[in-house]
PDB file of C-alpha atoms in Angstrom:
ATOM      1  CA  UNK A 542       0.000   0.000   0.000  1.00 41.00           C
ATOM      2  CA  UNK A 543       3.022   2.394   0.986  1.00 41.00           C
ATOM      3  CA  UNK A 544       4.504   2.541  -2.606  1.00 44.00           C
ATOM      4  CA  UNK A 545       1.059   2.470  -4.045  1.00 44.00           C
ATOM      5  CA  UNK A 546       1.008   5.946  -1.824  1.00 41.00           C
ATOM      6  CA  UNK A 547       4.276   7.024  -3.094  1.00 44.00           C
ATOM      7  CA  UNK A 548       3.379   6.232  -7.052  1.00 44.00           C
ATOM      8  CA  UNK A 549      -0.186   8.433  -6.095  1.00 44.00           C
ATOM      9  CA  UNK A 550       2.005  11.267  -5.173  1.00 50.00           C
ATOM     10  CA  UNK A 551       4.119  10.818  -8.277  1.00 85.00           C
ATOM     11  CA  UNK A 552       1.416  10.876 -10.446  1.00 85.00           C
ATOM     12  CA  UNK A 553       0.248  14.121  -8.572  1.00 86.00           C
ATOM     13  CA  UNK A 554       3.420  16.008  -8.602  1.00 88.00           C
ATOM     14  CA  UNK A 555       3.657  15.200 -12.498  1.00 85.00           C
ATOM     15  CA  UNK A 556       0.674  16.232 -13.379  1.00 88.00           C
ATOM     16  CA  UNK A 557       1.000  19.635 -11.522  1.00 86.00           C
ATOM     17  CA  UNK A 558       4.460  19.754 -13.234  1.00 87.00           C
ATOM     18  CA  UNK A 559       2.942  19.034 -16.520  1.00 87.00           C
ATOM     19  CA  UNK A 560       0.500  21.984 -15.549  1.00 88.00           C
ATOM     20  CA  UNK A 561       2.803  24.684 -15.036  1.00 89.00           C
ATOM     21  CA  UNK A 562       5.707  23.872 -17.221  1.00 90.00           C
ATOM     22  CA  UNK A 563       7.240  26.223 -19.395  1.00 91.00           C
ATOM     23  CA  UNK A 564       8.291  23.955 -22.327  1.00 91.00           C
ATOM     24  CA  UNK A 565       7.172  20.882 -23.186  1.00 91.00           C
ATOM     25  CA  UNK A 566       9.185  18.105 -25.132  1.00 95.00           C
ATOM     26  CA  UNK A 567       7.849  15.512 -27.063  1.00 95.00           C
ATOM     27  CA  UNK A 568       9.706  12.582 -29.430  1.00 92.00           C
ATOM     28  CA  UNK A 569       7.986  12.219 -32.277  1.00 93.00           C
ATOM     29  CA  UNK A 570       8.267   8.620 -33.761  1.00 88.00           C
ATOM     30  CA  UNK A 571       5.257   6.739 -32.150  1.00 89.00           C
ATOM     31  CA  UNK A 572       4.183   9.258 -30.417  1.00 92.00           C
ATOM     32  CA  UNK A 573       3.422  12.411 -32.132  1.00 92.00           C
ATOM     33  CA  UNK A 574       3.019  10.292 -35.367  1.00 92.00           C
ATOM     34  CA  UNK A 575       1.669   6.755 -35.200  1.00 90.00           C
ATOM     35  CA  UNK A 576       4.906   5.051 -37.183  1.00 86.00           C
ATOM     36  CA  UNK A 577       8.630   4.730 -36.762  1.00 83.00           C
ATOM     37  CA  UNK A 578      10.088   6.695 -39.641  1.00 84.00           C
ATOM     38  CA  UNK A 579      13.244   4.554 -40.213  1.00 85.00           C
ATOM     39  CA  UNK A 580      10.953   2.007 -40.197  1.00 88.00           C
ATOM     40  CA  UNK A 581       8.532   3.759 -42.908  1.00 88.00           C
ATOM     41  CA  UNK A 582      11.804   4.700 -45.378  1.00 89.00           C
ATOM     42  CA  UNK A 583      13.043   1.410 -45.242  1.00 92.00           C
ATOM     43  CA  UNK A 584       9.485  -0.123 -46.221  1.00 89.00           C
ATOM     44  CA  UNK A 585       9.323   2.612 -48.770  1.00 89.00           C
ATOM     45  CA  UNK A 586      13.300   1.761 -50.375  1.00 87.00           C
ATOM     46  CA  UNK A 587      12.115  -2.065 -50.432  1.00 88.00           C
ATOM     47  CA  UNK A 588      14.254  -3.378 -47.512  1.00 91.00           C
ATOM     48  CA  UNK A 589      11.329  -2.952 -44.704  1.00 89.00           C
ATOM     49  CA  UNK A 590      12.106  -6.568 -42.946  1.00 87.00           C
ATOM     50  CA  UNK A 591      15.558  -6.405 -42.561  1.00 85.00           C
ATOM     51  CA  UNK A 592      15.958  -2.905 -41.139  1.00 86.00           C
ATOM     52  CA  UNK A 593      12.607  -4.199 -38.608  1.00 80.00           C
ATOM     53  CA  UNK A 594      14.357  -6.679 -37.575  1.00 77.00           C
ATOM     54  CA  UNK A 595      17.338  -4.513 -36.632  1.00 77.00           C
ATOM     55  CA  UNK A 596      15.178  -2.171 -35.116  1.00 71.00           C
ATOM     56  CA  UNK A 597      14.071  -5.025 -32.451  1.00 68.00           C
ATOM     57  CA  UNK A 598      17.533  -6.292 -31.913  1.00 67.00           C
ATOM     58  CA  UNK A 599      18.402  -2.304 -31.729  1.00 63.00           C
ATOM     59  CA  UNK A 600      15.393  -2.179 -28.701  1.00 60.00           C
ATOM     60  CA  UNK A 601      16.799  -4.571 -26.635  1.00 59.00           C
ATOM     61  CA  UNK A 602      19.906  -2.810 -25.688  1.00 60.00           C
ATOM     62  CA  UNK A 603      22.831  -4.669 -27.179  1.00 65.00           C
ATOM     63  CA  UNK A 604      23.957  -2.094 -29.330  1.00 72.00           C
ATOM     64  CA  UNK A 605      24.213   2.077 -28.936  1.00 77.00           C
ATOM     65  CA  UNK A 606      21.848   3.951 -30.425  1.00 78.00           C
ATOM     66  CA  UNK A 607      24.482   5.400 -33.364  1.00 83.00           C
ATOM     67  CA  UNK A 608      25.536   2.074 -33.660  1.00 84.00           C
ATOM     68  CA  UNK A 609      21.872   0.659 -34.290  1.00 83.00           C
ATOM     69  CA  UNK A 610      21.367   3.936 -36.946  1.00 85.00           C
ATOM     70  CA  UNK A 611      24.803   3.438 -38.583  1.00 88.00           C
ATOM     71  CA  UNK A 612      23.796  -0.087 -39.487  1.00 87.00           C
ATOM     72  CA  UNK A 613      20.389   0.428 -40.287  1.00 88.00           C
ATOM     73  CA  UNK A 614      20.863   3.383 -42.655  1.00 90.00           C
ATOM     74  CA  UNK A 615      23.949   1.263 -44.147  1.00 88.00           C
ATOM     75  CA  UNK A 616      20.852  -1.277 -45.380  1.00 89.00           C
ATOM     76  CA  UNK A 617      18.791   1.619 -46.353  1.00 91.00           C
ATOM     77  CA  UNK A 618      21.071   3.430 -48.302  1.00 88.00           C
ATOM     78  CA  UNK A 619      17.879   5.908 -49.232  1.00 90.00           C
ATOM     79  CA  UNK A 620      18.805   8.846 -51.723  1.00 91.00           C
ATOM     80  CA  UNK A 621      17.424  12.577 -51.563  1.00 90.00           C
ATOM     81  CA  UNK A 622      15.224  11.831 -53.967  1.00 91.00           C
ATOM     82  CA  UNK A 623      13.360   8.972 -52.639  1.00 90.00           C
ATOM     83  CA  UNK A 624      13.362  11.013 -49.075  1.00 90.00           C
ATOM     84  CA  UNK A 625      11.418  13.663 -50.792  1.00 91.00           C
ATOM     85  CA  UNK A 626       9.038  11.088 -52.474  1.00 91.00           C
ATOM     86  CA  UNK A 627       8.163   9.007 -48.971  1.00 91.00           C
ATOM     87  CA  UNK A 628       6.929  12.536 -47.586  1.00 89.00           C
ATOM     88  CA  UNK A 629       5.255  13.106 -50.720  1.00 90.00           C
ATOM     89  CA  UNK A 630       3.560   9.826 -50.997  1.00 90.00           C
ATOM     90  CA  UNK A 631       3.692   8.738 -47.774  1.00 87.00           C
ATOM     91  CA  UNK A 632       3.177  11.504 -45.427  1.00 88.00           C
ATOM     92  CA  UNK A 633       3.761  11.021 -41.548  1.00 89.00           C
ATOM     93  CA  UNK A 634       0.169  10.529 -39.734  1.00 90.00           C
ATOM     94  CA  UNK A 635      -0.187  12.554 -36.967  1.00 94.00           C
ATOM     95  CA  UNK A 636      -1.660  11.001 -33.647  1.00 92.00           C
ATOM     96  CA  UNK A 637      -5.279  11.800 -32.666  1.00 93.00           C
ATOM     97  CA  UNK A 638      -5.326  14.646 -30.709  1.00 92.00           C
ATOM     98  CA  UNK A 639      -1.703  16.202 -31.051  1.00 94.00           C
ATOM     99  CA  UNK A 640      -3.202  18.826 -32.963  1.00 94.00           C
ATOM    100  CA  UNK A 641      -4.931  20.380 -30.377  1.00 94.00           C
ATOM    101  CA  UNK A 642      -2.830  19.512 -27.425  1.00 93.00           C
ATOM    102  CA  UNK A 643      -0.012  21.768 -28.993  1.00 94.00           C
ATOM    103  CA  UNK A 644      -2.454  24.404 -29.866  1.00 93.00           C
ATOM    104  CA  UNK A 645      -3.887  24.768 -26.534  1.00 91.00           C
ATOM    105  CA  UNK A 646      -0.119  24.575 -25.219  1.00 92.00           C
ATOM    106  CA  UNK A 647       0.854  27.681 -27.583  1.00 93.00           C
ATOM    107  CA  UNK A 648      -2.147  29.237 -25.933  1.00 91.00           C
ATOM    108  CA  UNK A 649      -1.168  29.176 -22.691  1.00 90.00           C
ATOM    109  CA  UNK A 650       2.307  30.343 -23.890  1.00 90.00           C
ATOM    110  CA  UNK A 651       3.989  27.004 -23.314  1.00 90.00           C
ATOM    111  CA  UNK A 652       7.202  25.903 -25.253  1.00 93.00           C
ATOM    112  CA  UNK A 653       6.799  23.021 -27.687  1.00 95.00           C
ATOM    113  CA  UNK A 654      10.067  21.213 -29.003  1.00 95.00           C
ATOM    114  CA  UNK A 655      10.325  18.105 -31.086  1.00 96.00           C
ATOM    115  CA  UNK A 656      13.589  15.904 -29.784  1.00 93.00           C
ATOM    116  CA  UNK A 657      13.688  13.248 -32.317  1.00 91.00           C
ATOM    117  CA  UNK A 658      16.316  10.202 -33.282  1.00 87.00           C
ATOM    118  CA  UNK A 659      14.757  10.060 -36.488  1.00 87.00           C
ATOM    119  CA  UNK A 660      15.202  12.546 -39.023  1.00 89.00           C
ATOM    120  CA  UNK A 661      14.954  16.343 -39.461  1.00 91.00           C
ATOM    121  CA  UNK A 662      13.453  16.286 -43.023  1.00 87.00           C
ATOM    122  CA  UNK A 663      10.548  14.438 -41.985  1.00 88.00           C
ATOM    123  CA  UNK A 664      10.567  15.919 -38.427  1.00 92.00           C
ATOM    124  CA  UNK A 665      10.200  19.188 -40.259  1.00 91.00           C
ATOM    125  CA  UNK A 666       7.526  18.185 -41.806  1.00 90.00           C
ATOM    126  CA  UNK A 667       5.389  16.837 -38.509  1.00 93.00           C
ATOM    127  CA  UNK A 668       6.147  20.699 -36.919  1.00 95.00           C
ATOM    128  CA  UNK A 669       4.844  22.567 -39.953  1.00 92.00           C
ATOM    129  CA  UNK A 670       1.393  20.953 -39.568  1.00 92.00           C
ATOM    130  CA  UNK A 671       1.353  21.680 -35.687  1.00 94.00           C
ATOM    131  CA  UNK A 672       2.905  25.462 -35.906  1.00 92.00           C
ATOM    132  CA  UNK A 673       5.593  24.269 -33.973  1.00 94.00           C
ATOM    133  CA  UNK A 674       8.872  26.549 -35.048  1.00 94.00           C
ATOM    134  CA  UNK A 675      11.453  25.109 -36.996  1.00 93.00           C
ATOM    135  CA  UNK A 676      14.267  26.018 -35.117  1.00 93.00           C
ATOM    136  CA  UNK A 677      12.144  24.301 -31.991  1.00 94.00           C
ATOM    137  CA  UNK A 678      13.459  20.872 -33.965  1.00 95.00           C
ATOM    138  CA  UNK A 679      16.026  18.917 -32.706  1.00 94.00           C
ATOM    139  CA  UNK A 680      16.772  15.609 -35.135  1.00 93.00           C
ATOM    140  CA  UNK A 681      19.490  13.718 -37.193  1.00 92.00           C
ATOM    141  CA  UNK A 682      20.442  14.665 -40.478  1.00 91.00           C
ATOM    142  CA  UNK A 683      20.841  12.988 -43.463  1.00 93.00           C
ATOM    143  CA  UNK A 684      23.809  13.499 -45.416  1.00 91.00           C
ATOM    144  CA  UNK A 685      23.734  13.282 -49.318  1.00 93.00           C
ATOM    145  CA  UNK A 686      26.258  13.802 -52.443  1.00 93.00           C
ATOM    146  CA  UNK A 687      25.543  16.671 -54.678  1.00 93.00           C
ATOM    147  CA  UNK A 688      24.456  13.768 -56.976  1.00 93.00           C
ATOM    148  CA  UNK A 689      21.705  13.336 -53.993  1.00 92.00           C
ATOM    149  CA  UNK A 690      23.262   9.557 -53.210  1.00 92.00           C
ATOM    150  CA  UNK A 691      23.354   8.660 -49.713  1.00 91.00           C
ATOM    151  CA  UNK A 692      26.435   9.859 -47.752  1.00 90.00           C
ATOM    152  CA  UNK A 693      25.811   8.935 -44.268  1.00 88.00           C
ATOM    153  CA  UNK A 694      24.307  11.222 -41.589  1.00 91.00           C
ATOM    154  CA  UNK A 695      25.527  14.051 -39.215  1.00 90.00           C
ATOM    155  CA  UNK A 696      27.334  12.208 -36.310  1.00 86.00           C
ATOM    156  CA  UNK A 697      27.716  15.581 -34.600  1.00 87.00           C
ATOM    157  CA  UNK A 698      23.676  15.926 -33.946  1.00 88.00           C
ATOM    158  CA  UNK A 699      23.319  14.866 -29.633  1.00 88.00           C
ATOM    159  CA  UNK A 700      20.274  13.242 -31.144  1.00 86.00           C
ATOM    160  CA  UNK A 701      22.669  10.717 -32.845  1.00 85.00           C
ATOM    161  CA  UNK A 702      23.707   9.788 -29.536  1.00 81.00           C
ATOM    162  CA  UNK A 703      22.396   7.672 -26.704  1.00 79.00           C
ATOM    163  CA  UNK A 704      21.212  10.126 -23.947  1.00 85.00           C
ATOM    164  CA  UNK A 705      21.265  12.866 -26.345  1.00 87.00           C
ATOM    165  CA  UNK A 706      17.907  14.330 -25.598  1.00 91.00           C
ATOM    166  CA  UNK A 707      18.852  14.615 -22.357  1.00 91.00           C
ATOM    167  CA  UNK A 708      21.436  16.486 -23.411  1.00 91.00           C
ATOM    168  CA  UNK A 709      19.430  18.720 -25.896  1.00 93.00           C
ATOM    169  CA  UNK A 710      16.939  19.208 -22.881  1.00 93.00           C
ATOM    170  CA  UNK A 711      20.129  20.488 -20.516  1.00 92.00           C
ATOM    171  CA  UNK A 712      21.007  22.985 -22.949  1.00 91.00           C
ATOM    172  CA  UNK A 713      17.270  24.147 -23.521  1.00 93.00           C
ATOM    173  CA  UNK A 714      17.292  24.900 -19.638  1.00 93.00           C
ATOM    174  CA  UNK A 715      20.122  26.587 -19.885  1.00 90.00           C
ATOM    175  CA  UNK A 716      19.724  28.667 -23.364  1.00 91.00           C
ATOM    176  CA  UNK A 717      16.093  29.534 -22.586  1.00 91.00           C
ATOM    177  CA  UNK A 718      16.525  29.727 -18.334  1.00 91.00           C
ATOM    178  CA  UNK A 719      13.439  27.093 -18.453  1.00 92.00           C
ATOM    179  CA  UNK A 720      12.833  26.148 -14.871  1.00 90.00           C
ATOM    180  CA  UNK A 721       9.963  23.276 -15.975  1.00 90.00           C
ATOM    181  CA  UNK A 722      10.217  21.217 -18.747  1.00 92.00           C
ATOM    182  CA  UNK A 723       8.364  18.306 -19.644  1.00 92.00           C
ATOM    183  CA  UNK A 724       9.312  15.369 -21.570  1.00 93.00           C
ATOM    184  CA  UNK A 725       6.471  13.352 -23.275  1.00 93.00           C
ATOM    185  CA  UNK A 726       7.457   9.806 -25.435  1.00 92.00           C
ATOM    186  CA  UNK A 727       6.361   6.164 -25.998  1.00 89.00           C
ATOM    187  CA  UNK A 728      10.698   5.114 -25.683  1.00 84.00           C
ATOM    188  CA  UNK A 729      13.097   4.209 -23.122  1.00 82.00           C
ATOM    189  CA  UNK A 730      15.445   7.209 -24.770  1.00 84.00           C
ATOM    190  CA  UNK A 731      12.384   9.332 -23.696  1.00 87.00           C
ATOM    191  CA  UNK A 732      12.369   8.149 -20.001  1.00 85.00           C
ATOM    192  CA  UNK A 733      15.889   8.550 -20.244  1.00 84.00           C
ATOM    193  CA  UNK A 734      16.126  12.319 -20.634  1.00 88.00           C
ATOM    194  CA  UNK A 735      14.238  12.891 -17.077  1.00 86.00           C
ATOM    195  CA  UNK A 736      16.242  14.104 -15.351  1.00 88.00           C
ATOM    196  CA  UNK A 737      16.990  16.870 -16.896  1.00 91.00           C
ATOM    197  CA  UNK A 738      13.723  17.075 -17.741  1.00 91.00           C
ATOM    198  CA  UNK A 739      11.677  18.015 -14.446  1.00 91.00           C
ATOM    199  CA  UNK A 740       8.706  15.281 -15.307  1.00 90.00           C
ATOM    200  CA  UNK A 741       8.135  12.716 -17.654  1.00 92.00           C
ATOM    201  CA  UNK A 742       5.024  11.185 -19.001  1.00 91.00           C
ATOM    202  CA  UNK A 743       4.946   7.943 -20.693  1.00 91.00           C
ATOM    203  CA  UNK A 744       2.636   7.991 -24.073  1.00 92.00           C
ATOM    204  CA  UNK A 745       1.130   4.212 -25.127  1.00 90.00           C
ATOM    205  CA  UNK A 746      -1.109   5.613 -27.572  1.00 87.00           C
ATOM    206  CA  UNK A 747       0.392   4.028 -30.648  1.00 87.00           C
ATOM    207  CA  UNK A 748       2.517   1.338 -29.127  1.00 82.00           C
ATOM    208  CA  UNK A 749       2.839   0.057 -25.145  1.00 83.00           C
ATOM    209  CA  UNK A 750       6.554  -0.555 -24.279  1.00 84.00           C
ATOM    210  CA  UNK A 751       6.639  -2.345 -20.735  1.00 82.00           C
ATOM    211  CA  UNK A 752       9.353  -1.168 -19.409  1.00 83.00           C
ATOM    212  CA  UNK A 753       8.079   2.470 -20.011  1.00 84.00           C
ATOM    213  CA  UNK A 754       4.415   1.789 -18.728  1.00 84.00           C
ATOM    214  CA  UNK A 755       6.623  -0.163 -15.650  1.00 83.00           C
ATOM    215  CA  UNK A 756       8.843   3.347 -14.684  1.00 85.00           C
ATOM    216  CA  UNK A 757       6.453   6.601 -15.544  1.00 84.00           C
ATOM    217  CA  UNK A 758       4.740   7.658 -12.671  1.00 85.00           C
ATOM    218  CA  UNK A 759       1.987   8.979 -15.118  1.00 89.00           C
ATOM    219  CA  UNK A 760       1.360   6.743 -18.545  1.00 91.00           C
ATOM    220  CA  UNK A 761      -1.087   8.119 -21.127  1.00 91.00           C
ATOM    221  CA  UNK A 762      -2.941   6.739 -24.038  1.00 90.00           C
ATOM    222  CA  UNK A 763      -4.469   9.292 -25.411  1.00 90.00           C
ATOM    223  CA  UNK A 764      -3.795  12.992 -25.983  1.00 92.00           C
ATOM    224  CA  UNK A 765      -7.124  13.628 -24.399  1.00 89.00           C
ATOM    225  CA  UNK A 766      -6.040  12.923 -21.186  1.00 88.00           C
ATOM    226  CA  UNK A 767      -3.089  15.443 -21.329  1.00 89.00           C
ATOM    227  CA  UNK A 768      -5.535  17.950 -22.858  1.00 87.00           C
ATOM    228  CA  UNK A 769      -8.086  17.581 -20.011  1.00 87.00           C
ATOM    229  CA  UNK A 770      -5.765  18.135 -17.097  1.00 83.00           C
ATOM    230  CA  UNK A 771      -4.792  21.260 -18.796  1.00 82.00           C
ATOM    231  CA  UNK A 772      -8.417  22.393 -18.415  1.00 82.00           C
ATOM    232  CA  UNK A 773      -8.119  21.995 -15.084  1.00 75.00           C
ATOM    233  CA  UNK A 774      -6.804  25.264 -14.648  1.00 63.00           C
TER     234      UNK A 774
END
C-alpha cells in the first residue's frame, strides 16, 4: 500500500508539473506520429524486414543507439530523392489529438520542441502541420552527395547519440533559463532524458513498451487525457 502511496504522489506532482511547465518536449516517432520513420523509409526503399528486424535487436539494448542507426541506414542506403518522395507519398500521420494539445499549449504560452532520433526532413515536416517553429526541432540529419546519393548522416547531432535528448533538454534549460520542462514519449530514450527534464510522461497511444508503462509515474494513451488536465486550470 506504501509505494502504491508514493506512485499516487508521483502521479500528482507530475501532473502539476505538466501543468505549469514552461516547455514541453515531445519525441515524435510513435508518439506524435503513429509510425517509426526509419521504419517507414526502409518499407518505402524495399528493404522494410531487414531494417525491422534490426530495429528489435536495436530495442533490446545490445547495441548504442548510433551504432543501431549506422547499421540500419547502411541497409537503407535511401537517396534525396526517394526522401522527398516518402513525404510526398507517404506523409507522416499525426496522432489523434496532437493537434490540439499543442495548440492549446501555444495558448497558454507554453514551449513546444520536437527531440527526435529520427530525421529532421521528416521531423520538419510533422512541426509545420502543428505550428511548432522550426528552429524548436532537434533531429538527425541525413547526409547526401551533390548527386543526392546517400552519404551517411551528421554524427555531430546529440540526437545521434544515446542520452542525447537529455542532453538537448540540458542545454534548452540553460539557453532559454526554463525552470519546468516536460518530456512526453512512448521510448526508453524518452524516459531517459528525465532528469533533466523536471517530469516525464509515458505515451502508449500508438505502441505500449513495458518497461516504459513499468517506470512513468503517469502513462497516457491518449492525448485527451493530457488535454483535459490542462483544463483543469
Amino acid at each position: 500500500m506504501q509505494e502504491e502511496i508514493n506512485t499516487m504522489t508521483t502521479m500528482q506532482e507530475t501532473k502539476e508539473l505538466f501543468r505549469r511547465a514552461d516547455a514541453v518536449c515531445f519525441d515524435v516517432d510513435s508518439t506524435v506520429i503513429r509510425e517509426e520513420g526509419i521504419d517507414e523509409l526502409a518499407k518505402f526503399c524495399g528493404v522494410g524486414d531487414a531494417v525491422r528486424e534490426m530495429t528489435r535487436k536495436a530495442m533490446g539494448g545490445s547495441m548504442t543507439f548510433k551504432k543501431a542507426l549506422t547499421e540500419r541506414l547502411s541497409i537503407i542506403r535511401c537517396s534525396r530523392e526517394q526522401v522527398n518522395k516518402l513525404i510526398t507519398d507517404h506523409p507522416p500521420q499525426l496522432t489523434p489529438g496532437i493537434k490540439e494539445l499543442v495548440d492549446r499549449l501555444h495558448k497558454r504560452n507554453i514551449k513546444v520542441f520536437l527531440i527526435s532520433g529520427g530525421f529532421r526532413c521528416i521531423v520538419e515536416h510533422v512541426a509545420s502541420q502543428l505550428n511548432i517553429p522550426l528552429h524548436h526541432v532537434y533531429a538527425n540529419r541525413f547526409k547526401f552527395y551533390f548527386n543526392g546519393e546517400y552519404a551517411g548522416f551528421d554524427e555531430t547531432q546529440p540526437t545521434a547519440e544515446s542520452g542525447g535528448k537529455g542532453k538537448v533538454i540540458s542545454m534548452l534549460k540553460e539557453q532559454y533559463g526554463f525552470e519546468t520542462v516536460v518530456m512526453i514519449g512512448d521510448g526508453a530514450t524518452d524516459l531517459e532524458a528525465c532528469p533533466p527534464a523536471n517530469a516525464f510522461i509515458g505515451f502508449g497511444g500508438n505502441v505500449v513498451r513495458a518497461q516504459v508503462k513499468e517506470r512513468s509515474s503517469w502513462y497516457v494513451t491518449s492525448f485527451d487525457e493530457l488535454l483535459k488536465e490542462l483544463e483543469k486550470i
